[in-house]
Amino acid sequence: CKGPGVCRSGRKDMALRCAASLAAGRQPRYPRLPRPAREGTVRWSSAAEASAVKINEKASREKILTLESMNPQVKAVEYAVRGPILLKAGEIEKELRKGIKKPFTEVIKANIGDAHAMGQRPITFLRQVVALCTYPNLLDSPSFPEDAKKRARRILQGCGGNSLGSYSASQGINCIREDVASYIERRDGGVPADPDNIYLTTGASDGIATILKILVSGGGKSRTGVMIPIPQYPLYSAAISELDAIQVNYYLDEENCWALDVNELRRSLNEAKAYCNPKVLCIINPGNPTGQVQNRKCIEDVIHFAWEEKLFLLADEVYQDNVYSEGCQFHSFKKILYEMGPEYYNNVELASFHSTSKGYMGECGYRGGYMEVINLHPEIKGQLVKLLSVRLCPPVSGQAAMDIVVNPPTPGEESYSQFIKEKESVLNNLAKKAKLTEDMFNNVPGIHCNPLQGAMYAFPRIFIPSKAIEEAKAHKMAPDMFYCMKLLEETGICVVPGSGFGQREGSYHFRMTILPPVEKLKILLEKVKDFHIKFLEKYA
């Protein structure tokens, strides 16, 4: 109490009550004052507490982000390789682990080109160099060859603080870009390559998406059209959807081993001009999912078409080491462009892509890759570097892995004999499996498979009876999705329906990787054969 007429509550009525109590000889009752709130706490008023109770009694408020409010371009994205079929495979795997009985004991994921997941062994030299870069103390170990140590030291010298854990330049480590340029020159028989035109990327996918991002513009009929092959790798349709660009389909000729016909390009382009501005032409060589390898004449025709129609060329060449058929050879678009003369070489804008994920390496998880972009406008080059700088840099361990792909052991070096033995073993094994897959599919009634000239997939055409098509419609599925779901549920084999890659109306396919070990691949193919025959009998 602060004396007569004064109350610590600051209220006059309380002051009067206190005075009356003191006059009567009683101890006054002081009002309870609120304690000061602890730092970081909030004291709610009784009204706020009542309101909170009411809110809690109701269902939680509506979410800000819903299917209706989300970015519609993202919602339009589809990626069949990891779509519903893989989700179903995951559910079945969980059931198997719980002991639920199935007509099979394991799920074989033949849906994706993940070499190491399928049992392929890593290339020793590549792993040695990356290990040395990751833990430089190993540079003193006698267990590692000197040629691996030499490369690791060079890569580390290009890293900030001599550490793989530092950021690199957005375009990539300079010495690795120099090695990429040297590799391209060797591959293309001396065609010059400038390290300044090399951009290291997070796998090839990152480079492709980045180039598309910088190419797309306009609205309405002037919106950028992107010409892609059908069948295509779903990265392209997904990136086009995300960017709200216009997908312009051109069809590969299945009856002619998935050949690319310039007349089909012209048809597609002329039709597209009515509703968009086609200015990008994408080529996948060797093909995914179709496995064809383009000959020199075809590439020349495509380059001439792009030059004539003023199209920006994208050459997806990640399977350049995967060529199996006799008489087939990989030709880079860059090399053919140069050999067609200065009128073409100095004018056609070309972005070419490569990766650590495919070839004989199969190092998908490192996410290493590069793109070479030539004839880019100088101001656009600055814009591209700016765009790349937003994501800081590609994974530096992936850059190191890419360096070993383009700078492997050479004759006379300590590791050369082991490296070449491992490389040839992988590629010869893939060639054997490509032929095995083609032959076994073509012995199954109702399945036709073109020669697997390259890459690492089969894309057979399958006959689906009309009864099965009707049942698929009843389940609101594409017929080949229905087929692939049945295959998965009855055999445990996970493949991707052709509708996820695009196909001509009325034709049905699936994509299957040839990466499993030979004995497992034989079992897989026998299971597909038995399933298909039973499927035809059931729905005949």
XYZ file of C-alpha atoms in Angstrom:
540
model
C 0.000 0.000 0.000
C 1.308 3.407 -0.913
C -0.612 5.273 1.756
C -4.125 6.704 2.183
C -5.996 7.317 -1.030
C -3.338 5.616 -3.138
C -3.631 2.051 -4.377
C -1.018 0.067 -6.256
C -3.768 -1.059 -8.615
C -4.277 2.528 -9.708
C -8.040 2.181 -9.132
C -9.894 4.757 -6.978
C -12.555 2.287 -5.846
C -9.886 0.008 -4.433
C -8.209 2.921 -2.658
C -11.512 3.740 -0.880
C -12.023 0.097 0.147
C -8.473 -0.061 1.537
C -9.013 3.095 3.603
C -12.268 1.679 5.028
C -10.533 -1.560 5.998
C -7.704 0.257 7.756
C -10.179 2.445 9.704
C -11.947 -0.736 10.899
C -8.638 -2.253 12.025
C -8.605 -4.898 9.261
C -5.795 -5.743 6.831
C -6.932 -4.702 3.390
C -7.107 -7.297 0.578
C -4.978 -6.139 -2.298
C -6.013 -6.956 -5.836
C -3.985 -9.688 -7.616
C -1.988 -8.005 -10.339
C -1.019 -9.875 -13.496
C 2.543 -11.135 -13.392
C 4.778 -9.710 -16.096
C 4.897 -12.096 -19.038
C 8.092 -14.026 -19.517
C 10.137 -12.993 -22.498
C 8.914 -14.779 -25.592
C 5.446 -15.643 -24.151
C 2.083 -14.209 -25.040
C -0.680 -13.530 -22.505
C -4.079 -13.935 -24.097
C -7.064 -11.958 -22.978
C -10.109 -13.902 -21.878
C -11.769 -12.911 -25.161
C -8.869 -14.362 -27.145
C -8.981 -17.559 -25.097
C -12.680 -17.914 -25.763
C -12.098 -17.365 -29.445
C -9.354 -20.014 -29.484
C -11.711 -22.518 -27.873
C -14.273 -21.863 -30.588
C -11.636 -22.320 -33.310
C -10.469 -25.597 -31.765
C -14.044 -26.812 -31.654
C -14.281 -26.327 -35.399
C -12.328 -28.163 -38.077
C -8.896 -26.668 -38.857
C -8.950 -23.760 -41.299
C -8.593 -24.243 -45.032
C -5.062 -24.717 -46.364
C -3.479 -21.861 -48.305
C -1.938 -24.274 -50.795
C -4.429 -26.642 -52.447
C -4.760 -28.334 -55.827
C -6.985 -25.416 -56.837
C -4.579 -22.687 -55.672
C -1.240 -24.283 -56.653
C 0.781 -23.357 -59.711
C -1.227 -24.881 -62.611
C 1.949 -25.443 -64.645
C 3.375 -27.672 -61.921
C 0.092 -29.577 -61.706
C 0.285 -30.211 -65.452
C 3.713 -31.848 -65.117
C 3.792 -35.625 -65.610
C 6.816 -37.923 -65.363
C 5.822 -41.453 -66.278
C 9.130 -43.093 -65.336
C 8.379 -42.415 -61.657
C 4.605 -42.230 -61.972
C 1.695 -44.410 -60.733
C 3.350 -47.655 -61.801
C 6.335 -47.064 -59.497
C 4.064 -46.049 -56.615
C 2.202 -49.333 -57.023
C 5.524 -51.207 -57.083
C 6.447 -49.547 -53.783
C 3.149 -50.660 -52.212
C 3.743 -54.248 -53.341
C 7.266 -54.213 -51.895
C 5.860 -53.147 -48.513
C 3.328 -55.980 -48.664
C 6.070 -58.504 -49.442
C 8.080 -57.273 -46.447
C 5.018 -57.813 -44.243
C 4.830 -61.433 -45.416
C 1.771 -61.019 -47.656
C 1.881 -63.820 -50.234
C 2.302 -62.948 -53.914
C 2.926 -65.057 -57.030
C 6.521 -63.732 -56.881
C 9.149 -63.007 -54.216
C 10.539 -59.667 -55.397
C 9.698 -56.603 -57.487
C 12.042 -56.167 -60.451
C 12.213 -52.462 -61.239
C 12.900 -52.407 -64.965
C 11.302 -48.970 -65.265
C 14.417 -46.802 -65.085
C 17.989 -46.764 -66.392
C 19.682 -46.980 -62.983
C 22.694 -49.187 -63.736
C 24.153 -49.604 -60.267
C 20.748 -50.349 -58.727
C 20.559 -53.224 -61.218
C 23.898 -54.652 -60.085
C 26.407 -53.020 -62.453
C 29.751 -52.510 -60.715
C 31.272 -49.011 -60.579
C 34.320 -48.161 -62.693
C 37.228 -48.490 -60.251
C 39.251 -45.528 -61.504
C 36.321 -43.106 -61.310
C 35.541 -44.107 -57.723
C 39.231 -43.890 -56.755
C 39.548 -40.300 -57.974
C 36.301 -39.190 -56.334
C 37.352 -40.899 -53.075
C 40.706 -39.081 -53.145
C 38.947 -35.774 -53.777
C 36.473 -36.414 -50.973
C 39.091 -37.444 -48.401
C 42.458 -35.946 -49.456
C 44.309 -37.741 -46.638
C 44.121 -40.786 -48.908
C 46.566 -39.074 -51.265
C 49.323 -40.417 -48.974
C 48.004 -43.981 -49.202
C 49.976 -46.495 -51.307
C 46.640 -48.230 -52.080
C 45.777 -45.673 -54.784
C 47.503 -45.450 -58.190
C 49.505 -42.348 -59.091
C 47.403 -41.476 -62.158
C 44.318 -41.301 -59.909
C 46.194 -39.132 -57.404
C 47.384 -36.821 -60.191
C 43.836 -36.177 -61.354
C 42.533 -35.733 -57.812
C 45.215 -33.139 -57.007
C 44.375 -31.198 -60.163
C 40.662 -31.161 -59.342
C 41.305 -30.126 -55.728
C 43.574 -27.300 -56.856
C 40.597 -25.955 -58.797
C 38.381 -26.010 -55.684
C 38.159 -23.205 -53.147
C 40.302 -24.120 -50.152
C 41.372 -27.294 -52.010
C 38.101 -28.834 -50.817
C 35.328 -30.615 -52.659
C 32.988 -29.100 -50.074
C 33.373 -25.545 -51.381
C 31.156 -23.867 -53.956
C 32.551 -23.749 -57.468
C 31.991 -21.105 -60.113
C 28.421 -21.292 -61.419
C 29.665 -22.487 -64.804
C 31.732 -25.201 -63.109
C 35.351 -25.771 -62.092
C 37.574 -24.279 -64.764
C 40.031 -27.172 -65.138
C 37.143 -29.633 -65.559
C 35.603 -27.469 -68.282
C 39.009 -27.511 -69.983
C 39.017 -31.311 -69.792
C 35.507 -31.447 -71.269
C 36.618 -29.248 -74.188
C 39.647 -31.518 -74.802
C 37.400 -34.588 -74.714
C 35.038 -33.096 -77.303
C 37.967 -32.281 -79.582
C 39.272 -35.873 -79.334
C 35.815 -37.363 -79.844
C 35.085 -35.205 -82.877
C 38.418 -35.691 -84.613
C 39.910 -32.273 -83.885
C 36.826 -30.058 -84.173
C 37.693 -27.113 -81.874
C 35.893 -26.734 -78.521
C 36.099 -23.666 -76.283
C 35.971 -24.215 -72.476
C 34.047 -20.953 -72.258
C 31.176 -22.672 -74.106
C 31.108 -25.522 -71.575
C 28.680 -25.439 -68.628
C 28.823 -28.165 -65.991
C 25.339 -29.216 -64.913
C 23.443 -31.329 -62.382
C 23.055 -34.246 -64.759
C 21.989 -33.586 -68.331
C 18.410 -32.886 -67.167
C 19.451 -29.670 -65.416
C 21.116 -28.353 -68.563
C 18.144 -29.193 -70.773
C 15.671 -27.524 -68.401
C 17.911 -24.441 -68.108
C 18.240 -23.963 -71.863
C 14.492 -24.420 -72.351
C 13.828 -21.880 -69.600
C 15.875 -19.223 -71.356
C 14.307 -20.012 -74.758
C 10.612 -19.816 -73.837
C 8.851 -16.482 -74.348
C 5.805 -14.806 -75.889
C 2.081 -15.319 -75.449
C -0.832 -16.593 -77.496
C 0.185 -17.578 -81.000
C 3.652 -16.167 -80.409
C 4.279 -18.521 -77.443
C 7.399 -20.628 -77.962
C 6.824 -24.043 -79.500
C 9.266 -26.857 -78.691
C 9.487 -29.718 -81.185
C 10.094 -33.080 -79.498
C 10.182 -36.653 -80.829
C 7.338 -39.036 -80.118
C 8.095 -41.338 -78.376
C 10.147 -39.014 -76.138
C 11.868 -38.994 -72.773
C 9.250 -37.465 -70.394
C 11.718 -34.863 -69.098
C 10.903 -32.836 -72.214
C 7.118 -32.841 -71.908
C 7.445 -32.186 -68.157
C 9.760 -29.183 -68.651
C 7.536 -27.811 -71.422
C 4.457 -28.063 -69.166
C 6.247 -26.412 -66.254
C 7.327 -23.506 -68.469
C 3.868 -23.213 -70.048
C 5.446 -23.587 -73.481
C 3.796 -25.374 -76.417
C 4.673 -29.010 -77.094
C 5.018 -29.714 -80.814
C 5.137 -33.448 -81.577
C 6.956 -35.043 -84.471
C 6.663 -38.819 -84.845
C 9.532 -41.248 -85.299
C 8.962 -43.955 -87.936
C 8.457 -47.229 -86.055
C 8.195 -49.207 -89.276
C 11.683 -47.986 -90.226
C 13.473 -48.701 -86.924
C 12.294 -45.430 -85.351
C 13.992 -43.326 -88.023
C 13.662 -39.540 -88.064
C 12.163 -38.262 -91.328
C 12.642 -34.595 -92.272
C 9.292 -34.637 -94.087
C 7.670 -35.423 -90.738
C 9.581 -32.527 -89.152
C 8.265 -30.210 -91.847
C 4.681 -31.408 -91.410
C 4.880 -30.898 -87.664
C 6.453 -27.442 -87.979
C 3.961 -26.148 -90.557
C 0.964 -27.312 -88.527
C 2.362 -25.771 -85.335
C 2.826 -22.345 -86.922
C -0.956 -21.914 -86.802
C -1.002 -21.834 -82.978
C 2.533 -21.067 -81.707
C 6.020 -19.912 -82.634
C 8.152 -23.076 -83.065
C 11.776 -22.161 -82.402
C 13.328 -25.189 -80.654
C 14.037 -28.630 -82.098
C 14.992 -31.429 -79.663
C 16.819 -34.552 -80.821
C 17.632 -37.603 -78.670
C 20.490 -39.638 -80.185
C 20.831 -42.522 -79.426
C 17.115 -42.609 -78.761
C 15.312 -42.923 -75.448
C 13.040 -44.902 -75.214
C 13.404 -46.151 -78.781
C 17.109 -47.082 -78.978
C 17.743 -45.985 -82.572
C 21.108 -44.497 -83.630
C 20.921 -41.766 -86.269
C 23.140 -42.062 -89.316
C 25.213 -39.239 -90.718
C 22.800 -38.417 -93.559
C 19.881 -38.073 -91.130
C 21.864 -35.681 -88.911
C 22.877 -33.578 -91.918
C 19.226 -33.345 -92.991
C 18.147 -32.291 -89.489
C 20.865 -29.613 -89.291
C 19.924 -28.252 -92.711
C 16.259 -28.162 -91.651
C 17.135 -26.280 -88.436
C 19.313 -23.815 -90.386
C 16.596 -23.275 -93.001
C 13.779 -22.813 -90.480
C 15.871 -20.852 -87.919
C 15.431 -23.357 -85.108
C 17.575 -23.660 -81.984
C 18.902 -27.240 -81.829
C 19.037 -29.313 -78.627
C 21.045 -32.543 -79.007
C 20.564 -34.974 -76.122
C 23.598 -37.257 -76.502
C 23.827 -38.915 -73.077
C 23.896 -42.420 -74.628
C 26.800 -41.654 -76.975
C 28.848 -44.571 -75.564
C 25.907 -46.987 -75.840
C 25.965 -48.146 -79.472
C 25.631 -51.900 -80.088
C 24.439 -52.768 -83.598
C 26.928 -53.513 -86.352
C 27.022 -50.734 -88.906
C 25.833 -48.150 -86.389
C 28.098 -45.364 -85.157
C 27.575 -42.353 -82.937
C 28.026 -39.006 -84.718
C 27.805 -35.873 -82.609
C 25.698 -33.019 -83.975
C 28.611 -30.666 -83.223
C 30.988 -32.649 -85.465
C 28.568 -32.940 -88.390
C 27.645 -29.254 -88.061
C 31.331 -28.280 -88.311
C 31.907 -30.526 -91.311
C 28.931 -29.027 -93.175
C 30.899 -25.783 -93.540
C 31.040 -22.259 -92.090
C 27.587 -21.226 -93.325
C 26.125 -23.799 -90.952
C 28.814 -23.949 -88.245
C 28.871 -20.197 -87.670
C 25.094 -19.779 -87.578
C 23.169 -22.762 -86.215
C 22.657 -22.388 -82.460
C 23.281 -25.750 -80.806
C 23.259 -27.036 -77.231
C 24.625 -30.572 -76.726
C 24.277 -32.574 -73.505
C 26.174 -35.401 -71.803
C 26.051 -37.063 -68.386
C 27.776 -39.407 -65.918
C 24.516 -41.342 -65.498
C 24.542 -43.508 -68.617
C 27.240 -44.887 -70.947
C 29.489 -47.453 -69.258
C 29.690 -45.394 -66.032
C 26.096 -45.555 -64.787
C 26.871 -43.030 -62.034
C 23.311 -41.671 -61.727
C 23.584 -40.572 -58.101
C 26.492 -38.182 -58.593
C 24.287 -36.011 -60.856
C 27.212 -35.028 -63.045
C 26.805 -33.591 -66.532
C 27.735 -30.876 -68.976
C 26.352 -28.933 -71.893
C 28.224 -27.270 -74.730
C 26.399 -24.276 -76.203
C 27.686 -22.763 -79.434
C 26.745 -19.690 -81.478
C 24.975 -18.121 -78.529
C 24.451 -14.348 -78.709
C 27.037 -12.678 -76.374
C 24.327 -10.895 -74.371
C 22.361 -14.133 -73.981
C 25.513 -15.826 -72.749
C 25.570 -13.361 -69.862
C 21.899 -14.072 -69.164
C 22.584 -17.815 -69.132
C 25.408 -17.440 -66.611
C 23.120 -15.243 -64.484
C 20.408 -17.897 -64.539
C 22.904 -20.599 -63.587
C 24.241 -18.479 -60.732
C 20.828 -18.584 -59.019
C 21.416 -22.265 -58.202
C 25.017 -21.396 -57.184
C 26.761 -24.416 -58.735
C 26.258 -28.064 -59.671
C 27.341 -30.680 -57.090
C 31.136 -30.529 -56.989
C 31.454 -34.292 -56.471
C 29.399 -34.728 -59.655
C 31.748 -32.348 -61.452
C 34.693 -34.498 -60.321
C 32.953 -37.636 -61.614
C 32.287 -35.916 -64.953
C 35.989 -35.076 -65.174
C 36.937 -38.759 -65.051
C 34.430 -39.559 -67.804
C 36.097 -37.025 -70.108
C 39.641 -37.541 -68.784
C 40.020 -41.314 -68.242
C 43.319 -43.223 -68.033
C 45.283 -43.228 -71.274
C 47.566 -45.923 -72.769
C 50.786 -46.122 -70.768
C 49.199 -44.985 -67.487
C 49.071 -47.313 -64.498
C 45.287 -47.708 -64.421
C 44.655 -47.965 -68.168
C 44.489 -51.756 -68.528
C 42.002 -52.207 -65.677
C 39.915 -49.228 -66.835
C 39.609 -50.402 -70.442
C 38.833 -53.947 -69.308
C 35.983 -52.732 -67.075
C 34.620 -50.326 -69.703
C 34.585 -52.926 -72.493
C 33.061 -55.524 -70.178
C 30.099 -53.254 -69.387
C 29.494 -52.245 -73.013
C 29.914 -55.794 -74.400
C 27.511 -57.071 -71.778
C 24.952 -54.421 -72.714
C 25.288 -55.324 -76.402
C 24.662 -58.990 -75.545
C 21.574 -58.078 -73.493
C 20.251 -55.791 -76.239
C 20.325 -58.649 -78.744
C 18.892 -61.133 -76.245
C 15.965 -58.821 -75.453
C 15.183 -58.126 -79.100
C 15.256 -61.835 -80.042
C 13.141 -63.034 -77.109
C 10.467 -60.373 -77.571
C 10.175 -61.104 -81.275
C 9.457 -64.770 -80.471
C 6.357 -63.844 -78.449
C 3.035 -63.717 -80.350
C 1.591 -60.203 -80.180
C 4.893 -58.470 -79.380
C 7.194 -56.762 -81.874
C 10.521 -55.180 -80.956
C 12.722 -53.117 -83.267
C 16.501 -53.682 -83.113
C 18.062 -52.132 -80.026
C 20.809 -50.220 -81.821
C 21.809 -48.197 -78.758
C 20.900 -46.694 -75.355
C 19.681 -49.147 -72.676
C 15.971 -49.800 -73.243
C 13.575 -51.899 -75.268
C 10.334 -50.281 -76.442
C 8.301 -53.173 -77.857
C 4.888 -52.750 -79.452
C 2.269 -54.939 -77.793
C -1.078 -56.125 -79.093
C -3.898 -55.459 -76.620
C -7.270 -57.153 -77.399
C -10.425 -55.052 -77.567
C -11.864 -56.697 -74.417
C -8.807 -55.560 -72.453
C -9.146 -52.070 -73.910
C -12.772 -51.933 -72.734
C -11.809 -53.114 -69.234
C -9.043 -50.504 -69.127
C -11.596 -47.808 -69.978
C -13.840 -49.057 -67.181
C -10.918 -48.576 -64.789
C -10.209 -45.138 -66.339
C -6.748 -46.262 -67.465
C -4.885 -46.087 -70.735
C -4.820 -49.624 -72.214
C -1.042 -49.968 -71.888
C -1.160 -48.672 -68.289
C -3.757 -51.359 -67.569
C -1.459 -53.945 -69.176
C 1.589 -52.806 -67.197
C -0.354 -52.771 -63.916
C -1.506 -56.339 -64.546
C 2.076 -57.339 -65.398
C 3.301 -55.817 -62.133
C 0.578 -57.383 -59.987
C 0.995 -60.859 -61.473
C 4.774 -61.080 -62.017
C 6.389 -58.316 -59.925
C 7.923 -56.772 -63.058
C 7.758 -52.974 -63.172
C 7.880 -51.408 -66.658
C 6.581 -48.073 -67.967
C 3.577 -47.841 -70.321
C 4.258 -46.328 -73.726
C 1.533 -43.733 -73.172
C 3.951 -42.047 -70.748
C 6.388 -41.432 -73.614
C 3.874 -40.739 -76.370
C 2.918 -43.024 -79.247
C 0.753 -43.014 -82.347
C -2.971 -43.319 -81.725
C -4.051 -46.964 -81.525
C -0.571 -48.355 -80.861
C 0.598 -49.630 -77.475
C 4.077 -50.138 -76.039
C 6.060 -50.356 -72.842
C 9.607 -49.329 -71.997
C 11.882 -51.757 -70.198
C 15.530 -51.343 -69.300
C 18.011 -54.042 -70.368
C 20.265 -53.384 -67.349
C 19.514 -56.433 -65.142
C 22.227 -59.131 -65.101
C 21.916 -61.580 -68.011
C 20.463 -64.464 -65.995
C 17.950 -62.215 -64.267
C 17.074 -60.588 -67.604
C 16.325 -64.034 -69.085
C 13.970 -64.796 -66.198
C 12.319 -61.396 -66.592
C 11.797 -61.887 -70.331
C 10.375 -65.403 -69.806
C 7.931 -63.996 -67.257
C 6.832 -61.278 -69.669
C 6.363 -63.912 -72.381
C 4.209 -66.149 -70.140
C 2.190 -63.185 -68.889
C 1.533 -61.856 -72.393
C 0.324 -65.224 -73.702
C -2.048 -65.601 -70.734
C -3.196 -61.999 -71.151
C -4.103 -62.642 -74.803
C -5.950 -65.850 -73.879
C -7.901 -64.119 -71.105
C -9.060 -61.186 -73.249
C -9.307 -62.922 -76.652
